N, CA, C and O atoms as a DFTB+ gen file, in Angstrom:
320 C
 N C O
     1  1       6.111     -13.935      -0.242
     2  2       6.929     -13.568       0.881
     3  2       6.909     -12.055       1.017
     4  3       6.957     -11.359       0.003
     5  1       6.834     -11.465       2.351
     6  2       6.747     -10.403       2.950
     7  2       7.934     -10.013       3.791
     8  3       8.457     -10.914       4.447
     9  1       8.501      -8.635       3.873
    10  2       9.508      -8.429       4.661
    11  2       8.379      -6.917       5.536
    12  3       7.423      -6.253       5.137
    13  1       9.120      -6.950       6.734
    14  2       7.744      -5.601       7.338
    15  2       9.063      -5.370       8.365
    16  3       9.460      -6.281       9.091
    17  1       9.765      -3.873       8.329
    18  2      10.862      -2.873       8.724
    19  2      10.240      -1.558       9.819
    20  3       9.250      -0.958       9.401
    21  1      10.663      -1.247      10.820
    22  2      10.245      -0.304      11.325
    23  2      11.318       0.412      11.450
    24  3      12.290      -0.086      12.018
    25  1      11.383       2.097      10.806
    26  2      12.754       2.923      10.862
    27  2      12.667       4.076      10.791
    28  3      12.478       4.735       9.768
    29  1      12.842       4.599      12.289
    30  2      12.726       6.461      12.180
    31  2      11.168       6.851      11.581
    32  3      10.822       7.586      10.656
    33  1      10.568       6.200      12.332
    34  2       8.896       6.966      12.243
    35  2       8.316       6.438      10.814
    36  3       7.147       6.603      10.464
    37  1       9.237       5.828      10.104
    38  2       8.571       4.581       8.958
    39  2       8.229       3.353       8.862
    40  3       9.075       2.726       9.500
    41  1       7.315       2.501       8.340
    42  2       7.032       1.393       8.395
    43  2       7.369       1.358       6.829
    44  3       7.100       2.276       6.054
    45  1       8.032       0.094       6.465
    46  2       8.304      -0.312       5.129
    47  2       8.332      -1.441       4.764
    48  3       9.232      -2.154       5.207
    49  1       7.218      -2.075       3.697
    50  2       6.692      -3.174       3.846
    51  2       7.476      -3.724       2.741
    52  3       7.916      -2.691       2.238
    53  1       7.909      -4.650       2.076
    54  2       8.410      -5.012       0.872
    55  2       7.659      -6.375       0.496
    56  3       7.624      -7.225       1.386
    57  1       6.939      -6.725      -0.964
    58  2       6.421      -7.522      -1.030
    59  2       6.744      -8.370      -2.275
    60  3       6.608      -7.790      -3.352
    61  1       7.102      -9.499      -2.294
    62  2       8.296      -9.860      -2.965
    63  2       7.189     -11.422      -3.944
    64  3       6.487     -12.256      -3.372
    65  1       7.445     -11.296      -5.505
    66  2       6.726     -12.403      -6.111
    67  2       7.492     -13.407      -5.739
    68  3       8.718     -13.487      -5.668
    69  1       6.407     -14.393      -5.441
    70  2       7.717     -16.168      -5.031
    71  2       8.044     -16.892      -6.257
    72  3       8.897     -17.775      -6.348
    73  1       7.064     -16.311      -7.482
    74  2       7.172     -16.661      -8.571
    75  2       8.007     -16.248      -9.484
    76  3       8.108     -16.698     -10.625
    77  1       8.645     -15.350      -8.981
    78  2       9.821     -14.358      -9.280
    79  2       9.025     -13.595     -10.406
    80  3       9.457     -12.443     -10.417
    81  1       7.876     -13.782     -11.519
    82  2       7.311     -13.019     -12.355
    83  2       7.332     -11.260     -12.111
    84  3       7.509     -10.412     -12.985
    85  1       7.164     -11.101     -11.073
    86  2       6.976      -9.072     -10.830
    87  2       8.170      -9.112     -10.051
    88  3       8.850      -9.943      -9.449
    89  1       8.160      -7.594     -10.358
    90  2       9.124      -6.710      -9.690
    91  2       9.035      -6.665      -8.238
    92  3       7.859      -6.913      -7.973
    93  1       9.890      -6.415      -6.838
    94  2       9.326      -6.236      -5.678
    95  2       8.549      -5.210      -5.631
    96  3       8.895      -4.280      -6.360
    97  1       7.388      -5.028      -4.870
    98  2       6.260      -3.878      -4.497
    99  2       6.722      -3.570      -3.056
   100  3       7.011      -4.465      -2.261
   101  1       6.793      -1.833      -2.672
   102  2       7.481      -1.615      -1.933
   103  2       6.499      -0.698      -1.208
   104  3       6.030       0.158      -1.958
   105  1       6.151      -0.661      -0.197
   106  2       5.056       0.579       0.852
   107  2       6.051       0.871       1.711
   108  3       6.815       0.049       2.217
   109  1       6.044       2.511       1.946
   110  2       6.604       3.256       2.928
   111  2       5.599       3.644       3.402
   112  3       4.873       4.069       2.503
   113  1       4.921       3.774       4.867
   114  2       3.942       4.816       5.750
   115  2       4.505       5.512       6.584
   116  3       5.198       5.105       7.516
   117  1       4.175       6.939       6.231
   118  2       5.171       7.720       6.751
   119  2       3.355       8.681       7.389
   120  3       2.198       8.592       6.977
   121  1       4.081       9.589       8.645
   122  2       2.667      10.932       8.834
   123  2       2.250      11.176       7.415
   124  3       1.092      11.044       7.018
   125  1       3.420      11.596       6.567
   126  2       2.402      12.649       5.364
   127  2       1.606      11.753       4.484
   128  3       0.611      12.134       3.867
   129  1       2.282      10.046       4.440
   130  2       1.178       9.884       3.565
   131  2       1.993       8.248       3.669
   132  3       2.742       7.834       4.553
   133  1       1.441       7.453       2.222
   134  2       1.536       6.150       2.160
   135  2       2.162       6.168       0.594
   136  3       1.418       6.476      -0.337
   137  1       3.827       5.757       0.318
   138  2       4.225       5.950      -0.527
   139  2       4.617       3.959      -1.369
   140  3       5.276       2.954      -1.101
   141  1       3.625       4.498      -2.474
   142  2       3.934       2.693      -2.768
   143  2       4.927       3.097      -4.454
   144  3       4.871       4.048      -5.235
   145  1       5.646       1.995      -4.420
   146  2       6.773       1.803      -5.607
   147  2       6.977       0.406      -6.236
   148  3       6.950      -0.601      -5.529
   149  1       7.141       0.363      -7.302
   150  2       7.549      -0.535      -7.881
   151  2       8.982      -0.367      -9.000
   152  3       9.413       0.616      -9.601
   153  1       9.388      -1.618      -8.951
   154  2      10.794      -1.473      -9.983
   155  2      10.317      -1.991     -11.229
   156  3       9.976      -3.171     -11.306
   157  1      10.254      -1.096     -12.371
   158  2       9.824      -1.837     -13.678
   159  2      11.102      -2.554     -14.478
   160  3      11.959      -1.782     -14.907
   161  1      11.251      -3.729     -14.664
   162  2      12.443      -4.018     -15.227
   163  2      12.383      -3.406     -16.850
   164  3      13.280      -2.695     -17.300
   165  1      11.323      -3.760     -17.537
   166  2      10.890      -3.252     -18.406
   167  2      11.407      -1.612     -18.835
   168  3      12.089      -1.584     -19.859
   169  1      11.218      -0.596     -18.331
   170  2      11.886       0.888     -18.273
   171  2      12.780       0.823     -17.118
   172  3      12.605       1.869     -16.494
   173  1      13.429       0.284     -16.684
   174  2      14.783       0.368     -16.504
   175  2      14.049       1.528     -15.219
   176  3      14.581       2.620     -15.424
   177  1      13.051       1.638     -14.021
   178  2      13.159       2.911     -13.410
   179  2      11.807       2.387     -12.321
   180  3      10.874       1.590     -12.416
   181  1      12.169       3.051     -11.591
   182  2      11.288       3.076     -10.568
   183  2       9.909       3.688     -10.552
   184  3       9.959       4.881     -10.854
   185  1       8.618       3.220     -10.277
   186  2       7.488       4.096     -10.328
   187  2       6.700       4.242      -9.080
   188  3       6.532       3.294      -8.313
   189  1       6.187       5.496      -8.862
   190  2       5.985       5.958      -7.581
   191  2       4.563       6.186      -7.593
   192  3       4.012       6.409      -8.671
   193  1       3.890       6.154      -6.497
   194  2       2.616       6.847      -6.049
   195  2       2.234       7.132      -4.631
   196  3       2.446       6.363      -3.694
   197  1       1.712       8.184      -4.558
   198  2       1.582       8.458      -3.324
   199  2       0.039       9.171      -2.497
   200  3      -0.586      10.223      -2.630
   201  1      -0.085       8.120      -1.752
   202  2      -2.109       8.506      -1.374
   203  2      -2.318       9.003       0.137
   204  3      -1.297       8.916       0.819
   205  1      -2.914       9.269       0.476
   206  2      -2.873       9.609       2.089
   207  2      -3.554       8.870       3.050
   208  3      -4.591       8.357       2.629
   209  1      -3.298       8.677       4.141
   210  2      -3.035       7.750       5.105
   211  2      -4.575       7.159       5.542
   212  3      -4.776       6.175       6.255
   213  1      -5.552       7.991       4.948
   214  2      -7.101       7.981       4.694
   215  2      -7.400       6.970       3.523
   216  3      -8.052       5.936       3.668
   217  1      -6.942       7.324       2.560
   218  2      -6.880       6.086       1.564
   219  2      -6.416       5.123       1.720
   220  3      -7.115       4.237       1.228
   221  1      -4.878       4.490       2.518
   222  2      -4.415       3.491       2.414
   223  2      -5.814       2.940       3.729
   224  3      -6.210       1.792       3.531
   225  1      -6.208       3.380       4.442
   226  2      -6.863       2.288       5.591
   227  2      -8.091       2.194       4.940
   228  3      -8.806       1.232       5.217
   229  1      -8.616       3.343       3.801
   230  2      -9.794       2.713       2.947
   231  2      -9.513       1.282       2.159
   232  3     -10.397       0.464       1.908
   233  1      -8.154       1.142       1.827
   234  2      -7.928       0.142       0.430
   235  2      -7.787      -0.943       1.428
   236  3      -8.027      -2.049       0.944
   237  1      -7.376      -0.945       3.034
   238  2      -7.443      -2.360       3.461
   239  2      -8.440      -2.813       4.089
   240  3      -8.665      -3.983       4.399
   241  1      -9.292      -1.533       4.361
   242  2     -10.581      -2.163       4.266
   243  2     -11.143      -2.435       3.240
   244  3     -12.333      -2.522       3.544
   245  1     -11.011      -2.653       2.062
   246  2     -11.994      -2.648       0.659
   247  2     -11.432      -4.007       0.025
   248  3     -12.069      -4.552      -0.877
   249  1     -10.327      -4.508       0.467
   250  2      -9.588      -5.821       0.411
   251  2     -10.450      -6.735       0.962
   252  3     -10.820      -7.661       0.240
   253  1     -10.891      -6.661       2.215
   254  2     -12.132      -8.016       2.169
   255  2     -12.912      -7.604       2.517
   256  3     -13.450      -8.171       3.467
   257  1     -13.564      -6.229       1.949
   258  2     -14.917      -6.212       1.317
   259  2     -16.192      -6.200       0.434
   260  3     -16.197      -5.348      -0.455
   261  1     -17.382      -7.094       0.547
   262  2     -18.261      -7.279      -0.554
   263  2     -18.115      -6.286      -1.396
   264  3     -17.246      -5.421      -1.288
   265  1     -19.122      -6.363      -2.462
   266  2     -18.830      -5.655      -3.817
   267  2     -19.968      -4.725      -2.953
   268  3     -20.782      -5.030      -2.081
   269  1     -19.633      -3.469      -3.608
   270  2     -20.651      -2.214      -3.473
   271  2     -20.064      -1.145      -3.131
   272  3     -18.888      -1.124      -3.496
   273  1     -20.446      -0.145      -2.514
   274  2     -19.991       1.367      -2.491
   275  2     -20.084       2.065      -1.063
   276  3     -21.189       2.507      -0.748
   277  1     -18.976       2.212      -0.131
   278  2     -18.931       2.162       1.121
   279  2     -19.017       3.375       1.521
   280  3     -19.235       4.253       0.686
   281  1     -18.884       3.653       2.710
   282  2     -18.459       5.944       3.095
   283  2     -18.635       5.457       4.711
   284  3     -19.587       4.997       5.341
   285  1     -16.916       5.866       5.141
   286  2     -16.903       5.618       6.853
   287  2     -18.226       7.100       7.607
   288  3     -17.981       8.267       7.302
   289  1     -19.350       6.814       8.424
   290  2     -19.833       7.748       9.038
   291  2     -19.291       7.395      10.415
   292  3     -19.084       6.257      10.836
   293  1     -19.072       8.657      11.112
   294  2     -18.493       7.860      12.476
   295  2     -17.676       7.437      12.944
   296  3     -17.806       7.365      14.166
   297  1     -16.506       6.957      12.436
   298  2     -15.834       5.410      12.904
   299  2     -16.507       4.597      11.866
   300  3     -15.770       3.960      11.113
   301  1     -17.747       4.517      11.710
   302  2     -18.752       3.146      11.407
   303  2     -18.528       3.436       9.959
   304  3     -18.873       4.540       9.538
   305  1     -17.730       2.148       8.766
   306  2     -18.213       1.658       7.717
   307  2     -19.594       1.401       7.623
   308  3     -20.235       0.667       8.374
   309  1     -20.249       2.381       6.154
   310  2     -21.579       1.972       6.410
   311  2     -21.710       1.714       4.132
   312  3     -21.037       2.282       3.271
   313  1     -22.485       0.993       4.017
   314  2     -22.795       0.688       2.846
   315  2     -23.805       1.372       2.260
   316  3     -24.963       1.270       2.666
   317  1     -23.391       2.283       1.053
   318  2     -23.874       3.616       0.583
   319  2     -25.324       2.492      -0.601
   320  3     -26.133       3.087      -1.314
């Protein structure tokens, strides 16, 4: 299960195990960048990372794509 929020120039995705096993996984996309989090129950604390808005549309393109080594020329995904 997925929750998807639009608020003050953020999109905030929350992605929730049905298996209850993990913690919720949390994406904020904001201009400066793409901030993903998780709650570790384990350390008791929140963990953060943060990539830029170039990377997150690389990683959803690389989600259903073949194995190999890509580089956008153009617009055009091309296979290095």
């Amino acid at each position: 299960m997925y929750t998807v929020e639009y608020e003050h120039g953020t999109i905030e995705i929350v992605i929730l195990d049905d298996a209850g096993y993990e913690d919720d996984l949390k994406i904020e996309i904001e201009d400066e960048g793409v901030y993903i989090s998780q709650w570790s129950s384990t350390l008791n604390e929140e963990s953060n990372i943060r990539i830029s808005n170039k990377m997150w549309s690389e990683l959803m393109a690389a989600i259903n794509s073949p194995e190999g080594a890509f580089i956008k020329i153009d617009g055009m995904l091309r296979k290095k």
